[in-house]
GROMACS .gro file of C-alpha atoms in nm:
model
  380
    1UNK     CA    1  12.087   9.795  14.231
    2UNK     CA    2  12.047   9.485  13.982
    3UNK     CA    3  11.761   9.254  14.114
    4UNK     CA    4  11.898   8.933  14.160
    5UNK     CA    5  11.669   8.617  14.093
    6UNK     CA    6  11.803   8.299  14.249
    7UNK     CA    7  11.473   8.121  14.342
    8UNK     CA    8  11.339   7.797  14.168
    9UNK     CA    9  10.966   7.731  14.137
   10UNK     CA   10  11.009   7.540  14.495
   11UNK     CA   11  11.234   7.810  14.665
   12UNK     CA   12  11.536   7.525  14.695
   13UNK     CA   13  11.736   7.582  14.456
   14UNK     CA   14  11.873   7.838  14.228
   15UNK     CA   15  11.634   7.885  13.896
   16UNK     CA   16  11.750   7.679  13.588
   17UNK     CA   17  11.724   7.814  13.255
   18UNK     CA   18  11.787   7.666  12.908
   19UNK     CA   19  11.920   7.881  12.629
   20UNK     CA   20  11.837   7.781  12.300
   21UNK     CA   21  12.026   7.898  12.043
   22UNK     CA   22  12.117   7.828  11.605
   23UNK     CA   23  12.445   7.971  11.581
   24UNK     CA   24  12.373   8.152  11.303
   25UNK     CA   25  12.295   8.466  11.357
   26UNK     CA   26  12.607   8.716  11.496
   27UNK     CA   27  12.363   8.918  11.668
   28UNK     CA   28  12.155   8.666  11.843
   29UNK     CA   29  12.458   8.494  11.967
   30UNK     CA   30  12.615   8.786  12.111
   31UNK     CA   31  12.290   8.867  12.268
   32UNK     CA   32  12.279   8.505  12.408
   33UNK     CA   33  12.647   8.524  12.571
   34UNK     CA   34  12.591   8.849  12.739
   35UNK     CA   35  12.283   8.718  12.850
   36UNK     CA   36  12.400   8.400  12.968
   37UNK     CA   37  12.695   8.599  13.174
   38UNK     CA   38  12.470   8.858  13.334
   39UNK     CA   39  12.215   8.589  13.449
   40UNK     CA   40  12.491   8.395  13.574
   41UNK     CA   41  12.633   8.680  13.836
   42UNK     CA   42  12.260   8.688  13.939
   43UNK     CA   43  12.244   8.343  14.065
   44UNK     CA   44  12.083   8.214  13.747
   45UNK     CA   45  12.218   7.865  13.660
   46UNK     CA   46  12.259   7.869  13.250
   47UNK     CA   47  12.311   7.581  12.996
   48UNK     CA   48  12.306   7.680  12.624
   49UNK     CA   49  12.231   7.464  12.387
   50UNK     CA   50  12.376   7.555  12.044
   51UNK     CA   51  12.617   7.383  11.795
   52UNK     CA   52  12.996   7.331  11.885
   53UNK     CA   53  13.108   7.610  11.619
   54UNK     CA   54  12.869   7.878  11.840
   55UNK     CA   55  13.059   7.794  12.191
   56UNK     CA   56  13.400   7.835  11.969
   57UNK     CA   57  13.321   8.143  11.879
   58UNK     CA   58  13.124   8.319  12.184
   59UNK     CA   59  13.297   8.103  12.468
   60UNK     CA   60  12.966   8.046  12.661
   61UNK     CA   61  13.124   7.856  12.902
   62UNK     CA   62  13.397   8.165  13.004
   63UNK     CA   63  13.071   8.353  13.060
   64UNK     CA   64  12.971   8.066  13.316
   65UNK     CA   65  12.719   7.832  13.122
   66UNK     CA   66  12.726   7.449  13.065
   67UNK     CA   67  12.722   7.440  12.716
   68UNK     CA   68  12.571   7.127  12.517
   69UNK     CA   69  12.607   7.047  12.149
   70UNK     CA   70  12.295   7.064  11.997
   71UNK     CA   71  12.322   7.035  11.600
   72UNK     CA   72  12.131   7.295  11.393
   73UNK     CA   73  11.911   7.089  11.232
   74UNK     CA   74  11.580   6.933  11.349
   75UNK     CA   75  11.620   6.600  11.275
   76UNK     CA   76  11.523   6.366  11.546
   77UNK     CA   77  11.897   6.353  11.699
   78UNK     CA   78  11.905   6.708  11.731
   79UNK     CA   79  11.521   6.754  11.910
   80UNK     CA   80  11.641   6.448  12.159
   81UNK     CA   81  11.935   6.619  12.257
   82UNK     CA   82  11.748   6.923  12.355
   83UNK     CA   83  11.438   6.734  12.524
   84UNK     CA   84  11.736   6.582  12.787
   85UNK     CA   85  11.898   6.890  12.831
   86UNK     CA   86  11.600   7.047  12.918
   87UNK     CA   87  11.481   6.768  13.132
   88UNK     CA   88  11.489   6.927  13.443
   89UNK     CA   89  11.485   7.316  13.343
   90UNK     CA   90  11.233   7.571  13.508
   91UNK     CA   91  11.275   7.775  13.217
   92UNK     CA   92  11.365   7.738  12.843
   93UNK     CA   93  11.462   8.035  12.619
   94UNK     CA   94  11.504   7.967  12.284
   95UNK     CA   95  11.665   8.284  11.985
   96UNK     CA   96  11.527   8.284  11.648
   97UNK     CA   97  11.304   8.093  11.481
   98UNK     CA   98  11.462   7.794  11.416
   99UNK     CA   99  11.609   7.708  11.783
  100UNK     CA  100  11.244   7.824  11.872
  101UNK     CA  101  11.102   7.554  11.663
  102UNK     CA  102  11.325   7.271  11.795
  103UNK     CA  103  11.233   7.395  12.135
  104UNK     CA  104  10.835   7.362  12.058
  105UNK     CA  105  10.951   6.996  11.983
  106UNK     CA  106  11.176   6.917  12.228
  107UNK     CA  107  10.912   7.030  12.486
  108UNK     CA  108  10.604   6.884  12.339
  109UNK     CA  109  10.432   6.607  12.537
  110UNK     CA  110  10.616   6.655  12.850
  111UNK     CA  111  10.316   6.624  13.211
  112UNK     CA  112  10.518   6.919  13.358
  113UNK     CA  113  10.462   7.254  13.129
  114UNK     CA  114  10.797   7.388  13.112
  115UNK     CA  115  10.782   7.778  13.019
  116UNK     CA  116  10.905   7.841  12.685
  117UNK     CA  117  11.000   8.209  12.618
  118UNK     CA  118  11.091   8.294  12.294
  119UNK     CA  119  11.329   8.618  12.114
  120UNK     CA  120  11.251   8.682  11.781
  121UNK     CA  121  11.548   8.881  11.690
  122UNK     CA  122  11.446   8.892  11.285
  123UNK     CA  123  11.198   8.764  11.052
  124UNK     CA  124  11.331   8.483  10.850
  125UNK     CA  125  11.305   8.473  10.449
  126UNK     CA  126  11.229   8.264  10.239
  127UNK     CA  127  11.068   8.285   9.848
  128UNK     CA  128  10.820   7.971   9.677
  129UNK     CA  129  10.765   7.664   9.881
  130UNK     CA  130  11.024   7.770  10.150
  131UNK     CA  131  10.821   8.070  10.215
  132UNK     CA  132  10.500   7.831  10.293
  133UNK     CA  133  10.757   7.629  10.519
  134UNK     CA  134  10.867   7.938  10.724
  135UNK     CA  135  10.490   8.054  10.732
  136UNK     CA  136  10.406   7.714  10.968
  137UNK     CA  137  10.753   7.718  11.159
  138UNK     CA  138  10.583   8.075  11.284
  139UNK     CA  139  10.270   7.963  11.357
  140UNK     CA  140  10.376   7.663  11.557
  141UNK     CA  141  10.602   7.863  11.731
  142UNK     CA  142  10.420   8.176  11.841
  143UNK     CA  143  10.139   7.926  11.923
  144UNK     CA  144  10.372   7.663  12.139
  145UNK     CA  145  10.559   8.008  12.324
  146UNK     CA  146  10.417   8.100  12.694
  147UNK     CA  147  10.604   8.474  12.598
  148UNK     CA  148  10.732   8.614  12.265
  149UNK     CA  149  11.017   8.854  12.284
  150UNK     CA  150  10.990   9.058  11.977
  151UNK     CA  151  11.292   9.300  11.892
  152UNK     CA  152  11.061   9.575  11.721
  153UNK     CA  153  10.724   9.666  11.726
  154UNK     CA  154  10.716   9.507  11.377
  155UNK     CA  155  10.801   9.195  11.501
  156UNK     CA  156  10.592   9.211  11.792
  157UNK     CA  157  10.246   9.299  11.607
  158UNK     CA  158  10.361   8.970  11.326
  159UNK     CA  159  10.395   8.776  11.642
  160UNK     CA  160  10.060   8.901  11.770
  161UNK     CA  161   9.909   8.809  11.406
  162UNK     CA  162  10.054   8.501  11.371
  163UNK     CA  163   9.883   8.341  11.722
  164UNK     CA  164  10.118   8.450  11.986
  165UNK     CA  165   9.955   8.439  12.312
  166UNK     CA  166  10.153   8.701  12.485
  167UNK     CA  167  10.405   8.912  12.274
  168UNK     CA  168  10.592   9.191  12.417
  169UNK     CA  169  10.853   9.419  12.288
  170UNK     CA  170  11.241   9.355  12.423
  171UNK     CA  171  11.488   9.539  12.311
  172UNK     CA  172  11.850   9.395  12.300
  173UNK     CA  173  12.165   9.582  12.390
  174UNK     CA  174  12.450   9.561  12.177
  175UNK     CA  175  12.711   9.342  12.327
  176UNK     CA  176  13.053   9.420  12.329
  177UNK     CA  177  13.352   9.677  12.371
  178UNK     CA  178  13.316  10.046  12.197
  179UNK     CA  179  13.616  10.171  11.995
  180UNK     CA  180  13.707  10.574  12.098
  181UNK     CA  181  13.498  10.833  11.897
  182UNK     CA  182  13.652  10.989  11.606
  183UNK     CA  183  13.965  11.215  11.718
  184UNK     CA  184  14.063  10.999  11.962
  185UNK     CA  185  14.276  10.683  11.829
  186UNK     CA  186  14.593  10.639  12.067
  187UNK     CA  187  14.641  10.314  11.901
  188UNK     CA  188  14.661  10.400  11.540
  189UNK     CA  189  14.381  10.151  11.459
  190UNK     CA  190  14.228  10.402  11.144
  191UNK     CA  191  14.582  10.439  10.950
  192UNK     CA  192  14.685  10.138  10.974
  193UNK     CA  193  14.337   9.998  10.871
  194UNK     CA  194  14.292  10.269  10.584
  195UNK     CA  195  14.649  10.179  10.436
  196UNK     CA  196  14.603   9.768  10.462
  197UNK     CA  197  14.240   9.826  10.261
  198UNK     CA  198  14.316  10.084  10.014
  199UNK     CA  199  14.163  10.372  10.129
  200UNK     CA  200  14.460  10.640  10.241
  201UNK     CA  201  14.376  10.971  10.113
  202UNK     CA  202  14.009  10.877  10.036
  203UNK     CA  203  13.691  10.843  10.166
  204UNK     CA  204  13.630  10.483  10.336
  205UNK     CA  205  13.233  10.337  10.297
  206UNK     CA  206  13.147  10.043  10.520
  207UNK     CA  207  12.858   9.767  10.496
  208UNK     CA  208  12.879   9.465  10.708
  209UNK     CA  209  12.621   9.137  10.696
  210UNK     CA  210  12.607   8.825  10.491
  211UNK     CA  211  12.602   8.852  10.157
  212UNK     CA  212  12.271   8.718  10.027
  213UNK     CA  213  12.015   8.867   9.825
  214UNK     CA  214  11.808   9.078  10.106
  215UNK     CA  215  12.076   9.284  10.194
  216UNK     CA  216  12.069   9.486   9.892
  217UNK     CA  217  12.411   9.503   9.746
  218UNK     CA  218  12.333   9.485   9.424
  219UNK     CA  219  12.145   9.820   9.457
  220UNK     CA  220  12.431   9.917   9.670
  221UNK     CA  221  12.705   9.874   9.326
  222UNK     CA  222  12.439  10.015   9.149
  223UNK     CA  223  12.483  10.333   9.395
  224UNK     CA  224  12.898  10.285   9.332
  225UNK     CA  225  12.889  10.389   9.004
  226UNK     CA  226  12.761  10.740   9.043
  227UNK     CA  227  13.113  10.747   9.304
  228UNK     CA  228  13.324  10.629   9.034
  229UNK     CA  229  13.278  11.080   8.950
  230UNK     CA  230  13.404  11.175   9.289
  231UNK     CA  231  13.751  11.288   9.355
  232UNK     CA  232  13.868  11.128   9.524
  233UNK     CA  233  13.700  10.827   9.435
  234UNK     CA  234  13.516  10.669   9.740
  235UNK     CA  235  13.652  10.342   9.837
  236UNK     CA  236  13.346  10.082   9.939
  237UNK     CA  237  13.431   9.774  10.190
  238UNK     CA  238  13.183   9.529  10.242
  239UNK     CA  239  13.262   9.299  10.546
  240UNK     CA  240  13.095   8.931  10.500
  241UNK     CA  241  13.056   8.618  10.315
  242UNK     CA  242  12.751   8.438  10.165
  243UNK     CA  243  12.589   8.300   9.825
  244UNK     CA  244  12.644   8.602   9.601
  245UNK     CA  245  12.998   8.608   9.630
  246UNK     CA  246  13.105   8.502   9.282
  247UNK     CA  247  12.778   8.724   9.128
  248UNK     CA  248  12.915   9.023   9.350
  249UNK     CA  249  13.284   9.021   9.264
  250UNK     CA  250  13.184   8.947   8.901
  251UNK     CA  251  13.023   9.294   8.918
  252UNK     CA  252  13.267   9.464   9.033
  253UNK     CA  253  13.530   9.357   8.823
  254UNK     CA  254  13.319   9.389   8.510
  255UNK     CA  255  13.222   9.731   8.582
  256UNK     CA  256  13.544   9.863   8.732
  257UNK     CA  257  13.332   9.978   9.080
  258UNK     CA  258  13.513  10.112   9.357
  259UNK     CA  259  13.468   9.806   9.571
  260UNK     CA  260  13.600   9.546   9.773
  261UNK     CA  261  13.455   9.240   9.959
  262UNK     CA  262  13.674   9.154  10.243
  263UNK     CA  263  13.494   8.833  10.377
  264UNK     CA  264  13.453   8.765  10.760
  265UNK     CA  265  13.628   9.011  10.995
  266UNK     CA  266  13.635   8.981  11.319
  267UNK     CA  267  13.738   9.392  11.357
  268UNK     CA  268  13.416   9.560  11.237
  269UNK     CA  269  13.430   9.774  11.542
  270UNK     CA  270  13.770   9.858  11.380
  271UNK     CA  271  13.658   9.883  11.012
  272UNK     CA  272  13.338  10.108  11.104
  273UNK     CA  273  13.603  10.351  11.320
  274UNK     CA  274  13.814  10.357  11.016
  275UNK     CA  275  13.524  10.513  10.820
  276UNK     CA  276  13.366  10.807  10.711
  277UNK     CA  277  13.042  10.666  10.656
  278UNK     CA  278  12.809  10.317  10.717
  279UNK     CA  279  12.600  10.214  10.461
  280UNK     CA  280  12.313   9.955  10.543
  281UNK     CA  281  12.092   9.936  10.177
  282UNK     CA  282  11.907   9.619  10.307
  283UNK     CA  283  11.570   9.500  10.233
  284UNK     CA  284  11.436   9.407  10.589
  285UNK     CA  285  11.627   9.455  10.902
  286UNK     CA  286  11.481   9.424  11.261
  287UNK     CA  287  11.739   9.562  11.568
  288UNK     CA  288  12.021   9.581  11.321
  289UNK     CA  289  12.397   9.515  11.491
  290UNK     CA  290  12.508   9.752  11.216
  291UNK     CA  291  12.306  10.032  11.278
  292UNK     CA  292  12.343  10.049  11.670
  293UNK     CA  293  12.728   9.984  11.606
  294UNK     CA  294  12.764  10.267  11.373
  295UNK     CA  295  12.607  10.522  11.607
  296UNK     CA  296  12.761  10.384  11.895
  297UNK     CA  297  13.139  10.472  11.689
  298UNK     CA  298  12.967  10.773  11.586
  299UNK     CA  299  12.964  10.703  11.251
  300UNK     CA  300  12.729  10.918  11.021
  301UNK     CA  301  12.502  10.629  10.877
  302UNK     CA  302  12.331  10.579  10.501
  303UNK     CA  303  12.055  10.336  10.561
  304UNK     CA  304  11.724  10.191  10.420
  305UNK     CA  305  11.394  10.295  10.561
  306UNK     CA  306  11.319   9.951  10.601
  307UNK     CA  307  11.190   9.672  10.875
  308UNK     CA  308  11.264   9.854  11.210
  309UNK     CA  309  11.575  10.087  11.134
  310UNK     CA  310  11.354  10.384  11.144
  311UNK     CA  311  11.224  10.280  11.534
  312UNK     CA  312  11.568  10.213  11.599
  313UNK     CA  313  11.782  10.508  11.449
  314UNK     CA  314  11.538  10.792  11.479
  315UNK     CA  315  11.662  11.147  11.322
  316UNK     CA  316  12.018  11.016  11.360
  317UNK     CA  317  12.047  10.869  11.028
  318UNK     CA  318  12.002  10.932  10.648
  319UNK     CA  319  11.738  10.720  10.536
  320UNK     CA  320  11.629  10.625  10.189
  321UNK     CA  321  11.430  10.388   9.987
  322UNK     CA  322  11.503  10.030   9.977
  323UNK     CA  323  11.608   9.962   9.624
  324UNK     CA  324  11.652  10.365   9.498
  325UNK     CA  325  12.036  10.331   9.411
  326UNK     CA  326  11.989  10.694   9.323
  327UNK     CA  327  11.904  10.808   9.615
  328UNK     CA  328  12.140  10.585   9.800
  329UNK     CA  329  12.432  10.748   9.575
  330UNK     CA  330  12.286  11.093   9.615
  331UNK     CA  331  12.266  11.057   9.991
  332UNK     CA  332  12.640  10.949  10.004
  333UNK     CA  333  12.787  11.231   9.814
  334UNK     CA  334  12.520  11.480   9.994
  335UNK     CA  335  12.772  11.367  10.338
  336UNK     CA  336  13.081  11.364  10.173
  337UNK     CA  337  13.023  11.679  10.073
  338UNK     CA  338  12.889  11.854  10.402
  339UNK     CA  339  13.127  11.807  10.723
  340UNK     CA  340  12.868  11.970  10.917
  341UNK     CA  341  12.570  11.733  10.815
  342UNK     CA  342  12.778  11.426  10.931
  343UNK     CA  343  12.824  11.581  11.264
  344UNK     CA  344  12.528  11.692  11.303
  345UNK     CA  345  12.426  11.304  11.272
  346UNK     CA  346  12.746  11.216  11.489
  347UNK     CA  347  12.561  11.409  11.754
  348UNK     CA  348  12.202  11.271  11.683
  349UNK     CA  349  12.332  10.950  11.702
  350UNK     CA  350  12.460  10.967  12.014
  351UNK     CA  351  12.204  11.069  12.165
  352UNK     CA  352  12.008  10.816  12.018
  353UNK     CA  353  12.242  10.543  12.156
  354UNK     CA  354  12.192  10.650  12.496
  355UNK     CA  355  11.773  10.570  12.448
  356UNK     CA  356  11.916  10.242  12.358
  357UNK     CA  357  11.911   9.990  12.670
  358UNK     CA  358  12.254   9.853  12.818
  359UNK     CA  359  12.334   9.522  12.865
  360UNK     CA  360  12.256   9.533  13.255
  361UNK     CA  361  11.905   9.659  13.114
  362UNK     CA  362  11.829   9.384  12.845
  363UNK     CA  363  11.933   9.121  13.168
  364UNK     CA  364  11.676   9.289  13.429
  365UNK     CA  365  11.418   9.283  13.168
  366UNK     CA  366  11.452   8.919  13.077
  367UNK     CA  367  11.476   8.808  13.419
  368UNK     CA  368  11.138   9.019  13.536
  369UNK     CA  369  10.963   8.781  13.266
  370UNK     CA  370  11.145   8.464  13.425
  371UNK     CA  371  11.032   8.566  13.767
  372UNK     CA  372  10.702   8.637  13.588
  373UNK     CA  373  10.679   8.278  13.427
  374UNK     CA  374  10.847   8.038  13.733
  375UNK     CA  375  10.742   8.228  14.065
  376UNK     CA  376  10.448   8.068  14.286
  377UNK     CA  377  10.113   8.209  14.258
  378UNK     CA  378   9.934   8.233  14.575
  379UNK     CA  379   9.563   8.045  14.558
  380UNK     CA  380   9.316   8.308  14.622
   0.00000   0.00000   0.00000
C-alpha cells in the first residue's frame, strides 16, 4: 500500500508543498503534474508555481494544485511572486535549474528555513560568457538546496562537485498513457499516420526534441545521405521546433535528404508507434523522454552513447558515437536490414522498461525525502 503523508511540521495540518517549475522543459513538466496529482491523493496540499502557458498545457489544477503565475524570468517581479507563494510552505520543490535558482532567491533571508529540495532533470548549456553564467547559477543552487534530486548518476556526482550538500539519485517515471505494442493497433493510428507523413510502403525514422544545436541533427542529415541508397528510401521525421529551423530545412532541401521537420506534435506516442525505428543522435542527454518512450512502444532505438542514455537504456539499444554520422547511418541500415536484431531489442527493451520506476514509485520516493526534511526530530 502507498504511504500516505498528511502531517505538517506541527501535526495540524496537512503538509504544504511548493512546486517550482520553468515551463520549459516537456519532461520536467510532465514529471511535475504527475507529481503534483499523486501527492495530492496522499493528502499533500500542492501549489505550482510556473508560467500561465505551463498550467495551459499540463492542467495542474485538474490534477488538484493551486496554480500561481510565476513568469520565467528572474527579475525582481518574478522572485516576489514566488517569496509570497511560498510564504507559508513546509516544503519547496523547485525542477531545473532555473526555477531552482529563483527558488534560492525567493527563499533567501527568510528567520524560518524553509526546505528547499531540488530535481535536476538535465544539465543546462551554454558556450562563452553564458557558460560562466550557468557555472554560478549551479553553484548557488546546489549550495542554497537542503536535497538535490539528480536524474542520473552523472548528474548526481556534478551536483556532488559543484557543493551540493546532500545529492541523491531519483529517478523519474515517464508520465503518461502507452500506445499498444506493435501488432496490435485496433484504431488504425500507424496507416493513417504513415500515409498523412509520407512514409506508406517505406521505412519511417523518428527523432523528437527541440531543435538546437546539442541535439545533433546536423550529424543526424549527415547520417541521411548514406539512406538516400536504400530501397526503399527511408523516410526521416523529426518532431520539434527551435533555432536551427531555417539552417535545417535549408539542408535538406539543398541536398535532396530524405527528411522532414514536422514542428510541435502533440502525438509522439503516435509518431514513435508509427515507426520502425527511434533515432536520438544528441550530444548530452540525462533521463531522456525519448528513450524511455521508445522502449516503452517497443520501438528498436538508434541512440548516442552520451550523458546518461547508457544507465538508462542498458543492452536494449544500439548505441554509437556522438557525432560519427557513419556509424549512426551504418547502425540504421544494420536494423533495417535484420528483423530479428530489432526484436531482439523490442524484447531487451522491455525488459528494461520494467527496471524503470512507475509513477506511484517516483511519488513514494519524493515523499520519503519530504517526510525526511519536515518531520519532528525528537531531542535526545
Amino acid at each position: 500500500m502507498t504511504p500516505v503523508s498528511s502531517h505538517s511540521p506541527h501535526g495540524q495540518s496537512p503538509l504544504r508543498t511548493v512546486q517550482v517549475l520553468g515551463g520549459g522543459n516537456v519532461g520536467s513538466s510532465a514529471h511535475v503534474r504527475s507529481l503534483a496529482a499523486g501527492l495530492v491523493a496522499r493528502g499533500v496540499k500542492v501549489t505550482v508555481c510556473a508560467p500561465v502557458e505551463a498550467e495551459r498545457a499540463y492542467d495542474f489544477t485538474g490534477a488538484g494544485a493551486d496554480h500561481v503565475h510565476v513568469p520565467r524570468s528572474s527579475d525582481p517581479v518574478a522572485v516576489a511572486a514566488l517569496r509570497a507563494a511560498c510564504a507559508d510552505a513546509d516544503l519547496v520543490h523547485a525542477h531545473g535549474l532555473h526555477a531552482s535558482f529563483r527558488a534560492v532567491l525567493a527563499l533567501g533571508g527568510r528567520r524560518v528555513r524553509t526546505p528547499l529540495v531540488v530535481t535536476w532533470h538535465d544539465r543546462a548549456h551554454a558556450e562563452g560568457p553564458r557558460a560562466h553564467l550557468l557555472r554560478v547559477l549551479e553553484r548557488r543552487v546546489m549550495r542554497g538546496a537542503t536535497v538535490v534530486l539528480g536524474t542520473t548518476s552523472d548528474l548526481v556526482d556534478r551536483a556532488r562537485r559543484t557543493g551540493a550538500r546532500d545529492a541523491r539519485l531519483a529517478a523519474v517515471a515517464l508520465p503518461g498513457p502507452r500506445r499498444p505494442v506493435p501488432g496490435e493497433d485496433p484504431d488504425g493510428v500507424r496507416p493513417k499516420l504513415q500515409a498523412e507523413l509520407g512514409a506508406t510502403g517505406r521505412p519511417l525514422l523518428v527523432a523528437v526534441g527541440s531543435l538546437e544545436r546539442h541535439r545533433g541533427y546536423h550529424v543526424l542529415l549527415d547520417a541521411a545521405r548514406a539512406w538516400r541508397r536504400l530501397d526503399p528510401v527511408p523516410l526521416v521525421v523529426v518532431a520539434g521546433e527551435g533555432p536551427l529551423r531555417a539552417a535545417l530545412q535549408r539542408r535538406i532541401e539543398d541536398e535532396g535528404l530524405p527528411v522532414r521537420l514536422v514542428g510541435r506534435r502533440d502525438d509522439v506516442t503516435d509518431l514513435l508507434a508509427a515507426a520502425d525505428l527511434a533515432l536520438l543522435p544528441s550530444r548530452r542527454e540525462a533521463r531522456s523522454v525519448l528513450a524511455q518512450a521508445a522502449l516503452h512502444a517497443r520501438v528498436p532505438l538508434v541512440a548516442t552513447d552520451a550523458g546518461g542514455i547508457p544507465e538508462l537504456v542498458g543492452d536494449a539499444a544500439e548505441l554509437v558515437p556522438y557525432g560519427d554520422a557513419e556509424a549512426l547511418a551504418a547502425a540504421v541500415v544494420r536494423l533495417l536490414g535484420d528483423p530479428r536484431r530489432r526484436q531482439e531489442l523490442r524484447e531487451r527493451g522491455t525488459r528494461q522498461a520494467a527496471t524503470w520506476p512507475t509513477e506511484d514509485e517516483t511519488v513514494a520516493q519524493v515523499l520519503s525525502v519530504y517526510d525526511e526534511l519536515t518531520q519532528p526530530r525528537p531531542f535526545v
